[in-house]
Structures are given as structure tokens and as C-alpha cells.
Coordinates of C-alpha atoms and ligand atoms in Angstrom, one line a residue:
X1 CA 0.0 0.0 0.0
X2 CA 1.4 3.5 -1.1
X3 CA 1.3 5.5 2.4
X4 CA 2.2 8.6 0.3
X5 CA -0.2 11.5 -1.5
X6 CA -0.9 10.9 -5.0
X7 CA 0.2 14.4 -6.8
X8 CA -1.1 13.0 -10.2
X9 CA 1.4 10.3 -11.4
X10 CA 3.9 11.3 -9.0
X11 CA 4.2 10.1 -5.4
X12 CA 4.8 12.5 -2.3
X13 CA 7.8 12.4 -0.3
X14 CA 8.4 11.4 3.3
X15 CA 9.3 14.5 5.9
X16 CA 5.7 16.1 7.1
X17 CA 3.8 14.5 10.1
X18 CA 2.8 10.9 10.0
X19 CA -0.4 8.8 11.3
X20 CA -1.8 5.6 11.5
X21 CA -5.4 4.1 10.5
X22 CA -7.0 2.7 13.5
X23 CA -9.1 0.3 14.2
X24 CA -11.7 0.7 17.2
X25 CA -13.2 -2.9 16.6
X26 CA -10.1 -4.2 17.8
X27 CA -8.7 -1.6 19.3
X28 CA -5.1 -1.5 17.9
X29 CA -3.3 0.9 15.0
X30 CA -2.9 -0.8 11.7
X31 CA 0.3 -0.2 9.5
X32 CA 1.3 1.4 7.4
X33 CA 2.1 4.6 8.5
X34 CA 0.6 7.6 6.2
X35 CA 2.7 10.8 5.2
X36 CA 1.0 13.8 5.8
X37 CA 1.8 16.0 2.4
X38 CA 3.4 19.2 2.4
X39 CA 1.9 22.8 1.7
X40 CA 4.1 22.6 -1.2
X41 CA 2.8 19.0 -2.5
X42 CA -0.5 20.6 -2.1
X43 CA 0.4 23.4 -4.5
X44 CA 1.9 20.8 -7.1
X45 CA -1.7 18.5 -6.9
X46 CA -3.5 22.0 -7.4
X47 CA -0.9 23.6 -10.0
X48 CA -1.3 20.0 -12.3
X49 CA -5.0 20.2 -11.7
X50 CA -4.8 24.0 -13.1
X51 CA -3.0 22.8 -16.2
X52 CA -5.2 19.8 -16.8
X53 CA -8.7 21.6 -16.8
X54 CA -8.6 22.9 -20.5
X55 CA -8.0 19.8 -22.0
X56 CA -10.6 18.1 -19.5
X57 CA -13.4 21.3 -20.1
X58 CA -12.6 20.0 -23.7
X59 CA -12.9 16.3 -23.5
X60 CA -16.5 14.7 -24.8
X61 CA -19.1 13.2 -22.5
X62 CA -18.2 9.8 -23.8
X63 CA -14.6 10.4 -22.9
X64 CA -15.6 11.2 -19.6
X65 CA -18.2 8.5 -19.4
X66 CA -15.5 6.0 -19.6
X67 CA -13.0 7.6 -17.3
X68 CA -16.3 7.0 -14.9
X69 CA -16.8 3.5 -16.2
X70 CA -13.1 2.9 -15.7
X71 CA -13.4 3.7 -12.1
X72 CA -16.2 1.5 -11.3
X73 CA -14.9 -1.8 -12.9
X74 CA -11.5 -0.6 -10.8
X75 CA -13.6 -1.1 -7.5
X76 CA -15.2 -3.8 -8.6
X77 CA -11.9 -5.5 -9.6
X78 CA -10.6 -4.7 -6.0
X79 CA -13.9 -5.3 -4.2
X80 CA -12.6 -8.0 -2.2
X81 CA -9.7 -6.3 -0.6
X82 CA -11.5 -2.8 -0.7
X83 CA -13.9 -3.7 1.4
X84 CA -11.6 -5.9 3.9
X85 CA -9.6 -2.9 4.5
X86 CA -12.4 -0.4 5.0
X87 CA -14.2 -2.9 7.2
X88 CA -11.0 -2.7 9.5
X89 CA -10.5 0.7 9.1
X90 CA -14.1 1.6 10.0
X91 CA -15.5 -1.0 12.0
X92 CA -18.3 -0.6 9.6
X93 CA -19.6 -4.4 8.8
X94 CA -17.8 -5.9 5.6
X95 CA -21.5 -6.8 4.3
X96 CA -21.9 -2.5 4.4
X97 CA -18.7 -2.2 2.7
X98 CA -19.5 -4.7 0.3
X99 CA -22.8 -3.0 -0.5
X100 CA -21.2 0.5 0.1
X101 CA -18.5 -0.5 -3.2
X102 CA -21.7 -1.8 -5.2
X103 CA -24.1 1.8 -4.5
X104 CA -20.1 4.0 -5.5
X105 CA -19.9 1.5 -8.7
X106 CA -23.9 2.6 -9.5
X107 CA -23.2 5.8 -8.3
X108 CA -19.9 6.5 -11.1
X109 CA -22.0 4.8 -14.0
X110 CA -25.2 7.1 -13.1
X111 CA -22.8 9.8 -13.8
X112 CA -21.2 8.3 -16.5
X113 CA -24.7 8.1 -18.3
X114 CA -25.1 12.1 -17.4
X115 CA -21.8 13.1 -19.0
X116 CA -22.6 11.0 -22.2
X117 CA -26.2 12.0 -22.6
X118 CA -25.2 15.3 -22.2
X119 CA -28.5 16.8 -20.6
X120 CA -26.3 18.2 -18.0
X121 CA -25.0 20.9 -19.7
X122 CA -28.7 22.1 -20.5
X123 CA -27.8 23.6 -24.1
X124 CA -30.3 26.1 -25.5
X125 CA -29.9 27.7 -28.2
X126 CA -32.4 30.6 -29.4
X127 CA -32.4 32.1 -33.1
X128 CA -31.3 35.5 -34.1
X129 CA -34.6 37.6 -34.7
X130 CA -33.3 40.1 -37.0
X131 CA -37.1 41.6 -38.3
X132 CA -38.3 41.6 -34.4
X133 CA -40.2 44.7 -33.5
X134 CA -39.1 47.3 -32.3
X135 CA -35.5 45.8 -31.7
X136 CA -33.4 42.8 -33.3
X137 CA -32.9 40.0 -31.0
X138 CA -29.5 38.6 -31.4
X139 CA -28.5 35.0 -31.3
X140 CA -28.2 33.5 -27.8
X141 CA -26.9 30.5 -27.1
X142 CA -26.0 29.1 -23.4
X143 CA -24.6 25.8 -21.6
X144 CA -23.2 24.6 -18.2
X145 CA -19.7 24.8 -18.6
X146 CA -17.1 22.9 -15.9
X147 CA -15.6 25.4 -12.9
X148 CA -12.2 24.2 -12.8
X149 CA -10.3 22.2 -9.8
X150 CA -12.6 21.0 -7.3
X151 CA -11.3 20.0 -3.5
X152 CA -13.0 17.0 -2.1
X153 CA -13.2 16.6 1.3
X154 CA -15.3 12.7 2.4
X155 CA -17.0 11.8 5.4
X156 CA -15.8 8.7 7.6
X157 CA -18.9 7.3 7.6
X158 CA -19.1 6.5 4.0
X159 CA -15.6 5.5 2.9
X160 CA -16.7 5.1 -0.2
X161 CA -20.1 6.6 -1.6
X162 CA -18.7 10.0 0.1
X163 CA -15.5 9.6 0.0
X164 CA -12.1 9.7 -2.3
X165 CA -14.3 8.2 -5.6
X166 CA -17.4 9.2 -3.8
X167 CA -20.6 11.0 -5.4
X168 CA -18.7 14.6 -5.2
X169 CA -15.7 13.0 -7.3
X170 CA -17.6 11.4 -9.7
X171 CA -19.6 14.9 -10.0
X172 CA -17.1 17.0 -10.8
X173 CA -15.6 14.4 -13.0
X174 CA -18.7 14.0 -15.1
X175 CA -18.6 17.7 -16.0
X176 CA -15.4 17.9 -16.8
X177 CA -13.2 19.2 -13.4
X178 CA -9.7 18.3 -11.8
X179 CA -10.4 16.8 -8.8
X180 CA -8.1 16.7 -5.3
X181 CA -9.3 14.7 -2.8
X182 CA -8.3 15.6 0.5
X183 CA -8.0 11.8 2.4
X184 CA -10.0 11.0 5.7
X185 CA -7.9 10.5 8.2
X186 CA -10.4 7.5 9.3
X187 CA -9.8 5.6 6.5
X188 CA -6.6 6.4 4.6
X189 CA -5.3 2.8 3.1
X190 CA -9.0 3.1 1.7
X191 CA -8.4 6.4 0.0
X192 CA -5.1 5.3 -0.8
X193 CA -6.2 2.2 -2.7
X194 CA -9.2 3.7 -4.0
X195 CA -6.6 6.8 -5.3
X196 CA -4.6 4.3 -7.4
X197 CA -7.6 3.0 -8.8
X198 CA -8.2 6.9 -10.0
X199 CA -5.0 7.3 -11.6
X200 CA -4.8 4.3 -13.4
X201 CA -7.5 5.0 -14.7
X202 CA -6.8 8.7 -15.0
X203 CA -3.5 6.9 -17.0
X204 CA -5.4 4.7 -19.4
X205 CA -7.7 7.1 -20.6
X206 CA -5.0 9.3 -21.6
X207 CA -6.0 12.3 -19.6
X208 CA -3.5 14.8 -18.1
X209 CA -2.0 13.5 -14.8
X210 CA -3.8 16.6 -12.9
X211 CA -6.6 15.0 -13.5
X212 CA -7.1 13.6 -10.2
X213 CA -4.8 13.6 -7.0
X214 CA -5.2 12.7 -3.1
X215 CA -3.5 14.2 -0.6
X216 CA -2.9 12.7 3.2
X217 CA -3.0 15.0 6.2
X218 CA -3.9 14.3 10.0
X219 CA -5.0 17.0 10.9
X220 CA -6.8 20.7 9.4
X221 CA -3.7 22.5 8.0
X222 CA -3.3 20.8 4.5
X223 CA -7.4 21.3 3.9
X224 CA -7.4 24.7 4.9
X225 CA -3.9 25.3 2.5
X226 CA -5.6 24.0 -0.4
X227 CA -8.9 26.1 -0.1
X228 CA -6.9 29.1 0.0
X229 CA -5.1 27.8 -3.1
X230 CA -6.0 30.5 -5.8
X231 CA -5.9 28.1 -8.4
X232 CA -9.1 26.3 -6.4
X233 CA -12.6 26.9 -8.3
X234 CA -14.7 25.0 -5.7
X235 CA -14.9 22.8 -3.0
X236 CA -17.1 19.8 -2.2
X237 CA -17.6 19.1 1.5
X238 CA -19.0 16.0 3.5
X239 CA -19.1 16.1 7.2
X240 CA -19.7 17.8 10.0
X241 CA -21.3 21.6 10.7
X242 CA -18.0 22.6 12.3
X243 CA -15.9 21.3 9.8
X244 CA -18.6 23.0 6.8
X245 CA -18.3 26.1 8.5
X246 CA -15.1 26.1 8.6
X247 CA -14.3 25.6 5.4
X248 CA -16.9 27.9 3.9
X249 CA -15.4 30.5 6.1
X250 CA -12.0 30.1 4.7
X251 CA -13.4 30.0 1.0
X252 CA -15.3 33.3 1.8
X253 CA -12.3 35.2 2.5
X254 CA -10.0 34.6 -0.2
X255 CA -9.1 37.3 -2.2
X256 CA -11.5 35.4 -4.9
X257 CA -13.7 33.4 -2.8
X258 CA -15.3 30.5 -3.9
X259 CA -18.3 27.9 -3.7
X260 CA -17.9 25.4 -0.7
X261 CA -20.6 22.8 -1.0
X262 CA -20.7 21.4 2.2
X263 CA -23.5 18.7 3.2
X264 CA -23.2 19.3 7.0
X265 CA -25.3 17.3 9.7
X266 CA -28.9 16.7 10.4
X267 CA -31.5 16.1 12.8
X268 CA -34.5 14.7 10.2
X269 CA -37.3 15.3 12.3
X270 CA -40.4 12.2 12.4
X271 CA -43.4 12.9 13.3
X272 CA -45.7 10.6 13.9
X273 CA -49.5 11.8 13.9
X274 CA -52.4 10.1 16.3
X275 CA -54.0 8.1 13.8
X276 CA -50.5 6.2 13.1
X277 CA -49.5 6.2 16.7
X278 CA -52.9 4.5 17.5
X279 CA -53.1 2.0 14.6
X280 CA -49.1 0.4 14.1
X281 CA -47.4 2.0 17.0
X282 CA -45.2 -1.2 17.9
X283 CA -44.5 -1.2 14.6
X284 CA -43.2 2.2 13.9
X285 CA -41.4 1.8 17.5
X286 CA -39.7 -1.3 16.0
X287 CA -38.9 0.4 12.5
X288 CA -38.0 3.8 14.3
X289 CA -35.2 2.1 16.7
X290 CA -33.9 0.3 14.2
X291 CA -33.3 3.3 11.9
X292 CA -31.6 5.4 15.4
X293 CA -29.0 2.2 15.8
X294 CA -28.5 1.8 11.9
X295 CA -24.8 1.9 11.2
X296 CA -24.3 2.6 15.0
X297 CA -26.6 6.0 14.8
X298 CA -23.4 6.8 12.2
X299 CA -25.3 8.5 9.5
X300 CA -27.0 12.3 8.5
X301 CA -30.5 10.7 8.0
X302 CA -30.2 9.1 11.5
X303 CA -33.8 10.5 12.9
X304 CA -32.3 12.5 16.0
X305 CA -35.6 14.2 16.5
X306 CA -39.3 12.3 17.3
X307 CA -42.3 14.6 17.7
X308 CA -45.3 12.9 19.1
X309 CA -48.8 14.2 20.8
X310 CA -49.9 13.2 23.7
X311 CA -52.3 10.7 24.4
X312 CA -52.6 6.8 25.6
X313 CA -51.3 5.4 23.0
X314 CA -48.2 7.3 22.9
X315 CA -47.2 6.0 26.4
X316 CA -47.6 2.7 25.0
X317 CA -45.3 3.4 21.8
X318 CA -42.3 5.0 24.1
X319 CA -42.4 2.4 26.2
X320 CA -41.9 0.1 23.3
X321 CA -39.5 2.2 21.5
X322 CA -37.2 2.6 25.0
X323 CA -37.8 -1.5 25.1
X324 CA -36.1 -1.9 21.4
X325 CA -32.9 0.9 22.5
X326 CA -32.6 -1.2 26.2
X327 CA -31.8 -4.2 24.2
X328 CA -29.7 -2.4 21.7
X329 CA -26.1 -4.3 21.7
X330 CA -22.9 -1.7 22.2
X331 CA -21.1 -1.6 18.8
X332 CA -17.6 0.4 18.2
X333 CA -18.1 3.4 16.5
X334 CA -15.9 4.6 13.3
X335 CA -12.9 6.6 15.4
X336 CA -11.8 7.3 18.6
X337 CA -12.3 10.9 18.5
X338 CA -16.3 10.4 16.9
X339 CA -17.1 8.2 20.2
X340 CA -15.6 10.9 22.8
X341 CA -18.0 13.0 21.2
X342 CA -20.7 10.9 21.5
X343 CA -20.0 10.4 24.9
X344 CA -19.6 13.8 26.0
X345 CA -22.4 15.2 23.8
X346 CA -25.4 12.1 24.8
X347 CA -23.8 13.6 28.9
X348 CA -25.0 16.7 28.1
X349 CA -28.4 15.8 27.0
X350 CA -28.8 13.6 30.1
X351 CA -27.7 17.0 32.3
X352 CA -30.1 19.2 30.3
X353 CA -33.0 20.7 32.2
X354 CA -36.2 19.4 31.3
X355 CA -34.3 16.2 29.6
X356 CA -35.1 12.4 30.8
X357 CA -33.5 9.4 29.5
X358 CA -35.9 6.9 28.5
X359 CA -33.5 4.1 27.9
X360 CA -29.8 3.1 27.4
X361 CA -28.5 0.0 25.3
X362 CA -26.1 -1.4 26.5
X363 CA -22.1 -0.8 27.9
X364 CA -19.4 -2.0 25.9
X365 CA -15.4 -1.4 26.4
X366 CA -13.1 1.0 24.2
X367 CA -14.8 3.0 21.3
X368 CA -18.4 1.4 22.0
X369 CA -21.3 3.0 21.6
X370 CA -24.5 2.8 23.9
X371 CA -27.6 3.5 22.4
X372 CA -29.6 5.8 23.8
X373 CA -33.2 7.8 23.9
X374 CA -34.4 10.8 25.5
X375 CA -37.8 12.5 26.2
X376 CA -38.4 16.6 26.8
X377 CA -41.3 18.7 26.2
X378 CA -42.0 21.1 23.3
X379 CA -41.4 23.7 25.6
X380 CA -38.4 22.9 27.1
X381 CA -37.1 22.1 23.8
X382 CA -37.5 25.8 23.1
X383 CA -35.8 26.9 26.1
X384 CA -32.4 25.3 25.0
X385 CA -31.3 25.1 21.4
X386 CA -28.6 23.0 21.8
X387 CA -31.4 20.2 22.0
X388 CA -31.4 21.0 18.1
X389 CA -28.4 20.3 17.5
X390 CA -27.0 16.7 15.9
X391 CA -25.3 13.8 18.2
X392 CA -23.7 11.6 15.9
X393 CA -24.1 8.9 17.0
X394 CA -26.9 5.9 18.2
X395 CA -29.0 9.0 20.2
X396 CA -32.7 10.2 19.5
X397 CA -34.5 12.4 21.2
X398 CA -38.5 12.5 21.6
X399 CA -40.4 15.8 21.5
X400 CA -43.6 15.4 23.5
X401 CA -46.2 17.8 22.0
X402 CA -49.7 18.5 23.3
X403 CA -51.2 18.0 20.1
X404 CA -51.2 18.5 16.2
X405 CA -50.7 22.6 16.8
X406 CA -47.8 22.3 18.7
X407 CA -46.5 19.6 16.1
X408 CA -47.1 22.3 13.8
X409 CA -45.5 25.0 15.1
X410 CA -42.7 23.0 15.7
X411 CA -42.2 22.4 11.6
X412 CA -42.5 26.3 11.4
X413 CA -39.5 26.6 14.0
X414 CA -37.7 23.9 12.9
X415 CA -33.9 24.3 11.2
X416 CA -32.9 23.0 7.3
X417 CA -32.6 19.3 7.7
X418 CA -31.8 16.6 4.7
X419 CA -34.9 14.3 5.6
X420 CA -37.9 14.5 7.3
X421 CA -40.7 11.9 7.8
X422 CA -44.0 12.0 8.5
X423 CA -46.1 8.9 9.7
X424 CA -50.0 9.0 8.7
X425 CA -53.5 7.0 8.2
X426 CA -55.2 7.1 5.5
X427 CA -57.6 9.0 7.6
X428 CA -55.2 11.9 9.1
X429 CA -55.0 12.9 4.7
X430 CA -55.3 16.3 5.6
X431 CA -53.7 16.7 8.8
X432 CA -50.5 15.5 7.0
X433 CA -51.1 17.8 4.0
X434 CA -51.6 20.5 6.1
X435 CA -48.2 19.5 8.3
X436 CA -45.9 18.2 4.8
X437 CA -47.1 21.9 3.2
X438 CA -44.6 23.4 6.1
X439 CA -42.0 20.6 6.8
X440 CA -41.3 20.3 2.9
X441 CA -40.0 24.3 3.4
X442 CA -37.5 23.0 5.7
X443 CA -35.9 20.4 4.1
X444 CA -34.6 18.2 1.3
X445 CA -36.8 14.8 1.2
X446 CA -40.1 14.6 2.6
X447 CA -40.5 11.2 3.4
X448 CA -44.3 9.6 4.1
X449 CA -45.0 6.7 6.3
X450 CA -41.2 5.5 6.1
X451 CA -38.1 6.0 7.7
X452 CA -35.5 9.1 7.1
X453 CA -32.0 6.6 6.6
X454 CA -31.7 5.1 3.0
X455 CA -30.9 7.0 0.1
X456 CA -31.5 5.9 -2.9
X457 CA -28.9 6.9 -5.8
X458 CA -31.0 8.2 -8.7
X459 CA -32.1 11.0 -11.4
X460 CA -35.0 12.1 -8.9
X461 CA -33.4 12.0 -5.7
X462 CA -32.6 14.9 -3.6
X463 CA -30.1 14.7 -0.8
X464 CA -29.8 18.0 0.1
X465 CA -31.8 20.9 2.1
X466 CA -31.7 24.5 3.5
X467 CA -28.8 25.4 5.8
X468 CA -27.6 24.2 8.0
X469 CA -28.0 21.0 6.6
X470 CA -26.0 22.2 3.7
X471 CA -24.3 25.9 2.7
X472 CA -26.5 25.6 -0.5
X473 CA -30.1 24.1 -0.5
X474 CA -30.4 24.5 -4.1
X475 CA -28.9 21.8 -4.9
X476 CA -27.6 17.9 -4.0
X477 CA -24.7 16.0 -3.3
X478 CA -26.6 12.7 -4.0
X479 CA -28.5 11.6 -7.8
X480 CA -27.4 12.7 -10.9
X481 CA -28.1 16.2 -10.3
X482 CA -25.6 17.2 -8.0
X483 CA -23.7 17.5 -11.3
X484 CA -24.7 21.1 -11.8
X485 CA -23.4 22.6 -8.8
X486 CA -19.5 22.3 -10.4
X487 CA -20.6 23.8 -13.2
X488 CA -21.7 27.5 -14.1
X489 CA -23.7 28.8 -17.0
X490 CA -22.1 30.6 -20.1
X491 CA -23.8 32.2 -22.6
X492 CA -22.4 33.4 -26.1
X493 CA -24.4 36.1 -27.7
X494 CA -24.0 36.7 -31.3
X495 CA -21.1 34.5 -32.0
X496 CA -20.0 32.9 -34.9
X497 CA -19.7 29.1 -34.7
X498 CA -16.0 29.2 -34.8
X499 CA -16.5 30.4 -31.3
X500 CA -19.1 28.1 -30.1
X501 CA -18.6 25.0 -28.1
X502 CA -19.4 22.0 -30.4
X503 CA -22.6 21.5 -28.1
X504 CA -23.9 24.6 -29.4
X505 CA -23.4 24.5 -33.1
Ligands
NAP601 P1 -15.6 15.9 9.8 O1 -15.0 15.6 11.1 O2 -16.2 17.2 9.6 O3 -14.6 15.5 8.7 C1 -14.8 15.6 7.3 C2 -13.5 16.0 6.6 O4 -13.3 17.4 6.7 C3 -12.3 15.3 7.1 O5 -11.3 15.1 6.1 C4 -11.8 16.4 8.1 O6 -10.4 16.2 8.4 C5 -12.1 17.6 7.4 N1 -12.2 18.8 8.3 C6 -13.1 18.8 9.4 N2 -13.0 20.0 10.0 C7 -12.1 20.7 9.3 C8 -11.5 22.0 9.4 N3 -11.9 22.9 10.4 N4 -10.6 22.4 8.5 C9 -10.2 21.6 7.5 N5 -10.6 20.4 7.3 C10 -11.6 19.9 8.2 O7 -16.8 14.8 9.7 P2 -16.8 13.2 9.9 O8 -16.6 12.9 11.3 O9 -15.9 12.6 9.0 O10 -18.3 12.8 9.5 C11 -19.4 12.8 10.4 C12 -20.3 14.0 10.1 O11 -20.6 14.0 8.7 C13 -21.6 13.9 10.8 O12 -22.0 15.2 11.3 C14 -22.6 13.5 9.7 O13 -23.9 13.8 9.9 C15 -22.0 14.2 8.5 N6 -22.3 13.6 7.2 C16 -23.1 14.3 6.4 C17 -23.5 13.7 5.2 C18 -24.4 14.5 4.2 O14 -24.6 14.0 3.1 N7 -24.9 15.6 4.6 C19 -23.0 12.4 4.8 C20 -22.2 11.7 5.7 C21 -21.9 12.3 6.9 P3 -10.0 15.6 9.8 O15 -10.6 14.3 9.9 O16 -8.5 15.6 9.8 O17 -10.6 16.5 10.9

């Protein structure tokens, strides 16, 4: 395994600071150690990315298409040993990894199939009107055109379908950008296998080596180096608020600032109506705490939020929710650092005024997580907005309203989230119509009578939503969409077709 960046075709050196993957399941580092690149590797992978983006804005959707199709037979070639290091490096089951490679592999090719159709670039072309009264309208012609390089940072929780060839990769690939991936730290001999994947294929295709690179650091230094690079056109972000924030902050105050499209953390608020409560509440209890201990809590659709009204038989569904999160196993959770969080952050709830645990899963030793659930009022939910706020982790809080009002209000209140769902009877038709009217204002999916986690990869789907859930809510990091937001549109007024793309003509 190459422990050193990927600066194109050429390999960083040793001499900056070094790390270790490590693995919380077993609770030990594993070799080999990573080299952390240097400001000035960082400038190379971004100066090669600089040169290569003419002849990639030139390239043809079908040359891109198969650099995409490249990739995904790549990790599919490498499955096996892919997913056995990931599974290590992320205590993340190898089944997850294994279906993690197949969704990435779906993922490139849905790309693929954008870049060669096409349809991305939205060309329109409108007709000189020379006779039009009482003034001529010239030729217009527009497209979406590529930005330029595009920094990658993944998410540990996905090391691949957000990560190094993840959906932001693949995006920016499709329409024609220089990508450098910044590494997760979680996860590196992943990013680094996955990176050599990229540049043989980057190699076979016959693009420039800029093209793609991947850079190791252990801590924020390198990232925040390469979003002040001025050769940088945009950045693509997955991960926490803090670490979105951050970045966007930094891109705002270069001298030219730029795009940061950050997909940030979530809550997904459920709420579950009377009708649905009364009718299938051991069900949804059973579906609900499944969904919270999904991939140890580990994901942004993890439902962190539960509003329910009051009434009989919503004692009877806590007290079968809080039976399904007693029994809930302790699993270890992706990193060290993620699980100290968890810790302190689930310690906080319990201490917060007006808070009360319903249940706890159970203990487990080093990096384990214990699932847990709380219970407040809508009132007391008010009173302190750090209840709002995401704990990453196997943790749900349950808002207890006095009725469908205070439900409501609560959706008026409520911040940008990715998900939300809402749980209905056929019967309650217009209560939810009334309630999904507001809660589709506040976020990306509106979900009905199913659970927020699962996202499908597709043409429709939209994994997105107004901040803070991402810095841009007008667009997605997941389906074939999210294509557009490393692009901008051009238009050419008036020109002769030597001067038109061929799109155009
Ligand atoms: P993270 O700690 O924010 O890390 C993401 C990447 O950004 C890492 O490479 C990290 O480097 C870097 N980074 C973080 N803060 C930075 C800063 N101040 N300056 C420069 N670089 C910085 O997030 P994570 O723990 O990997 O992932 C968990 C979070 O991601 C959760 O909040 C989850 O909800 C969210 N998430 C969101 C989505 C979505 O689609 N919206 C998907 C998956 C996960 P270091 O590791 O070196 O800090």
C-alpha cells in the first residue's frame, strides 16, 4: 500500500507528520504509516489540476463517461480487498462495505450516463430575430460549462459513496473538473487504494496526470492550505457543521472566494401523527429504533428528532420504542475521536433541564457506543437550542407535544434538515397535508409513512436541504443532479460558430 499522496502520477515524499489508521473494533493501529503532504505537495496536486482543466473542459461526455466507467470496474476488480480494508479501518460491517462498493460502482456509472447523454449541460440555443419589432434580437446560445479544480473533502462514515471516488468526485468528474481529494484520516489505506484506482485510470484514458490527486494530512492545515489555493474553483464538502463552517469560512475570505458545498449534519425530524401512533405503534417503535442504531446511529438521516402528541397510545409506543434501544447491543463506532464526542455530547443531554433518558442499550469497552433515547417537552425544547443540535451517534431524542398545533409550530420553527418523515393514516390525509405543506420548506426529502436513513442513488433523488443541513439548499450531493453545482452557465451572444462550443453548433 502506497502510504504517500498521489500528486497526479507522481508520489509525495516522506518528511511532514505521519499517522496511523485505527481500528476501534479491535482496538489497535494498523500499519502502514501515512505521510502527511506538504503545503508545497499541495500546490503541485493543485498547479497540475490547473493545467489539466482545458484539456478536461474540452474532453467529450463519452470520454468522460468512460473515465467514470473505468473507475467502477476498478472497485469492482478490488472489491474484495477494498472492502476488507475499510471494514478494518471503520469497524463498519464488511456486508456495508460490500454494498457500500456496489451503490459508489452505481453511483460512477449514473454519472457516466449524465456526462454521455449530455443533458447536463442544458444547451439552448435561441435564433437570431433580426425583423423583431421594435428591436433585433441577437443569437443566444447558453450551456453549463465545468468550474475548474474541485477539493474533495469525504465523510468517515461512508468511505466510499462519500469519500475519495465518492458522489462529489464522480460529479465533478462528469462535468469535466480536476479533482483533489483531501484523504479521511479515518480511513486512509481506503483512500489510498481507492486513489490508485483513479489514476490508473486517469493513466489509461490518456488524460492529463492533474486530473485527479489525493492528498494525506492528520490534521486541518493541508485542507485549509488547499482552499486558500487561488488556483481552487470550488470545493465539495461532506461532514460535520464545524468542519462545513469552517471551510466555507475560509473559501469566503480569499481574495476570490469561492463555492464550498458542504452537506453538513442533520436532525430529520419524524413525526408521527395520532391516527398512526394508534393504529401500528409497535410497529413504527420497531422500525424507528432500528433506523436510530443503523450503522451505530453513524449517519446524516439518522432520525435525531421524534415529535409525538400526547395521548394513551403514545405511552404505549415510548415504552416500546425505550424497550427496542434497552436491548440495543454496544457496537464500536468509526474513530476514537467520533465516540468521545458521542459520549460527552449524549452527557449533556442527560444533564439538560427538562431532559429524561428513556433508555440506554447497553455498555461496551473502548470506542463502543450505547444507544440511547431521550424524552423533553416542546417547551423545554425551546428553552435550549442545543437540543437541536446533531449527536452523531446511536441517540434520538423524543419531542412530546400537546397536540397536532404544537406539532405544527414546531415544523415552522424547525432548522434546514436533509430528511424529514412523516407517519399518517389514510384517515389523518389532511392533517399531514396540512403539516408536509410546512415541513417540505425546511428540508430536502419529505418522506411519508417510512423511515429518514436510506438514500437511494438516482435521477429524482434529492439529498440536500436549506442550511444548516448544507451551505446551498439549491442543490444535491446525491442523484445525478448534483452535477450542476461544479458547473456555471455561459452564454455566447452573437457568435460565430468558430467560437461556439461544439454542443452549441
Ligand atoms: P468531519 O470531522 O467534519 O470530517 C470531514 C472531513 O473534513 C475530514 O477530512 C476532516 O479532516 C475535514 N475537516 C473537518 N474540519 C475541518 C476544518 N476545520 N478544516 C479543514 N478540514 C476539516 O466529519 P466526519 O466525522 O468525517 O463525518 C461525520 C459527520 O458528517 C456527521 O456530522 C454526519 O452527519 C456528517 N455527514 C453528512 C453527510 C451528508 O450527506 N450531509 C453524509 C455523511 C456524513 P480531519 O478528519 O482531519 O478532521
Amino acid at each position: 500500500m502506497n502510504p504517500f499522496s498521489l500528486l497526479g502520477f507522481r508520489d509525495g515524499a516522506p518528511g511532514g507528520a505521519t499517522f496511523c489508521a485505527f481500528s476501534t473494533a479491535e482496538d489497535r493501529e494498523l500499519e502502514p504509516v501515512f505521510h502527511s503532504a506538504s503545503a508545497a505537495e499541495a500546490d503541485l496536486a493543485v498547479e497540475l489540476a490547473v493545467a489539466a482543466a482545458p484539456r478536461l473542459a474540452a474532453t467529450s461526455g463519452a470520454e468522460r463517461g468512460a473515465l467514470l466507467r473505468a473507475l467502477a470496474a476498478g472497485l469492482e476488480a478490488q472489491a474484495a480487498a477494498l472492502a476488507a480494508r475499510a471494514h478494518l479501518e471503520t469497524a463498519l460491517p464488511l456486508a456495508r462495505c460490500q454494498g457500500e462498493i456496489g451503490r459508489t460502482c452505481g453511483q460512477l456509472r449514473l454519472f457516466a450516463t449524465e456526462a454521455e447523454s449530455g443533458r447536463w449541460a442544458d444547451a439552448r440555443i435561441e435564433l437570431a430575430q433580426p425583423d423583431r419589432q421594435p428591436l433585433p434580437k441577437p443569437d443566444h446560445r447558453s450551456l453549463r460549462r465545468p468550474l475548474g479544480p474541485v477539493a474533495v473533502f469525504g465523510a468517515s462514515n461512508f468511505p466510499f459513496a462519500f469519500s475519495t471516488l465518492g458522489g462529489d468526485t464522480a460529479a465533478a468528474l462528469a462535468a469535466g473538473n480536476p479533482v483533489v481529494v483531501k484523504a479521511h484520516p479515518a480511513h486512509p489505506g481506503t483512500a489510498a487504494h481507492c486513489g490508485q484506482i483513479a489514476r490508473a485510470a486517469v493513466r489509461e484514458a490518456g488524460l492529463p496526470e492533474g486530473t485527479f490527486s489525493l492528498l494525506f494530512d492528520a490534521g486541518h492545515g493541508l485542507g485549509a492550505h488547499l482552499v486558500r489555493h487561488p488556483g481552487l474553483a470550488a470545493v465539495g464538502f461532506t461532514g460535520s457543521r464545524r468542519g462545513g463552517l469552517a471551510l466555507m469560512e475560509l473559501a469566503a475570505r480569499r481574495p476570490r472566494p469561492i463555492p464550498v458545498f458542504a452537506e453538513m449534519s442533520a436532525v430529520n425530524p419524524v413525526f408521527l401523527l395520532p391516527g398512526a401512533l394508534a393504529a401500528r405503534g409497535a410497529e413504527i417503535a420497531t422500525g424507528l429504533a432500528a433506523s436510530i442504531q443503523l450503522g451505530v446511529g453513524q449517519f446524516c438521516t439518522n432520525p435525531g428528532l421524534v415529535l409525538v402528541p400526547r395521548s394513551a397510545a403514545t405511552e404505549d409506543f415510548l415504552t416500546a420504542l425505550a424497550g427496542r434501544i434497552s436491548a440495543a447491543s454496544a457496537e464500536p463506532m468509526l474513530t476514537r475521536d467520533i465516540h468521545r464526542a458521542y459520549v460527552a455530547a449524549a452527557a449533556a443531554r442527560a444533564a439538560t433541564s427538562g431532559v429524561r433518558l428513556l433508555a440506554r442499550g447497553a455498555t461496551g469497552s473502548g470506542a463502543r457506543a450505547e444507544a440511547q433515547l431521550f424524552a423533553t417537552t416542546l417547551a423545554d425544547f425551546r428553552r435550549e437550542p442545543a437540543l437541536g443540535e446533531e449527536i452523531f451517534g446511536p441517540c434520538s431524542l423524543v419531542i412530546e407535544c400537546a397536540d397536532l398545533a404544537e406539532m405544527r409550530a414546531f415544523a415552522e420553527e424547525m432548522e434546514g434538515s436533509l430528511a424529514s418523515c412523516l407517519f399518517f393514516q389514510p384517515e389523518e390525509i389532511e392533517s399531514a397535508r396540512a403539516l408536509a405543506a410546512v415541513v417540505a420548506t425546511r428540508v430536502g426529502r419529505l418522506v411519508a409513512n417510512a423511515f429518514p436513513t436510506g438514500v437511494e442513488v438516482s435521477p429524482a433523488i434529492v439529498h440536500g436541504g436549506p442550511y444548516p443541513a448544507t451551505s446551498d439548499g439549491a442543490s444535491t450531493s446525491v442523484g445525478s443532479r448534483a452535477i450542476e453545482r461544479f458547473t456555471r452557465l455561459v452564454c455566447w451572444q452573437s457568435c460565430p460558430p468558430e467560437l461556439l462550443p461544439r454542443e452549441l453548433h
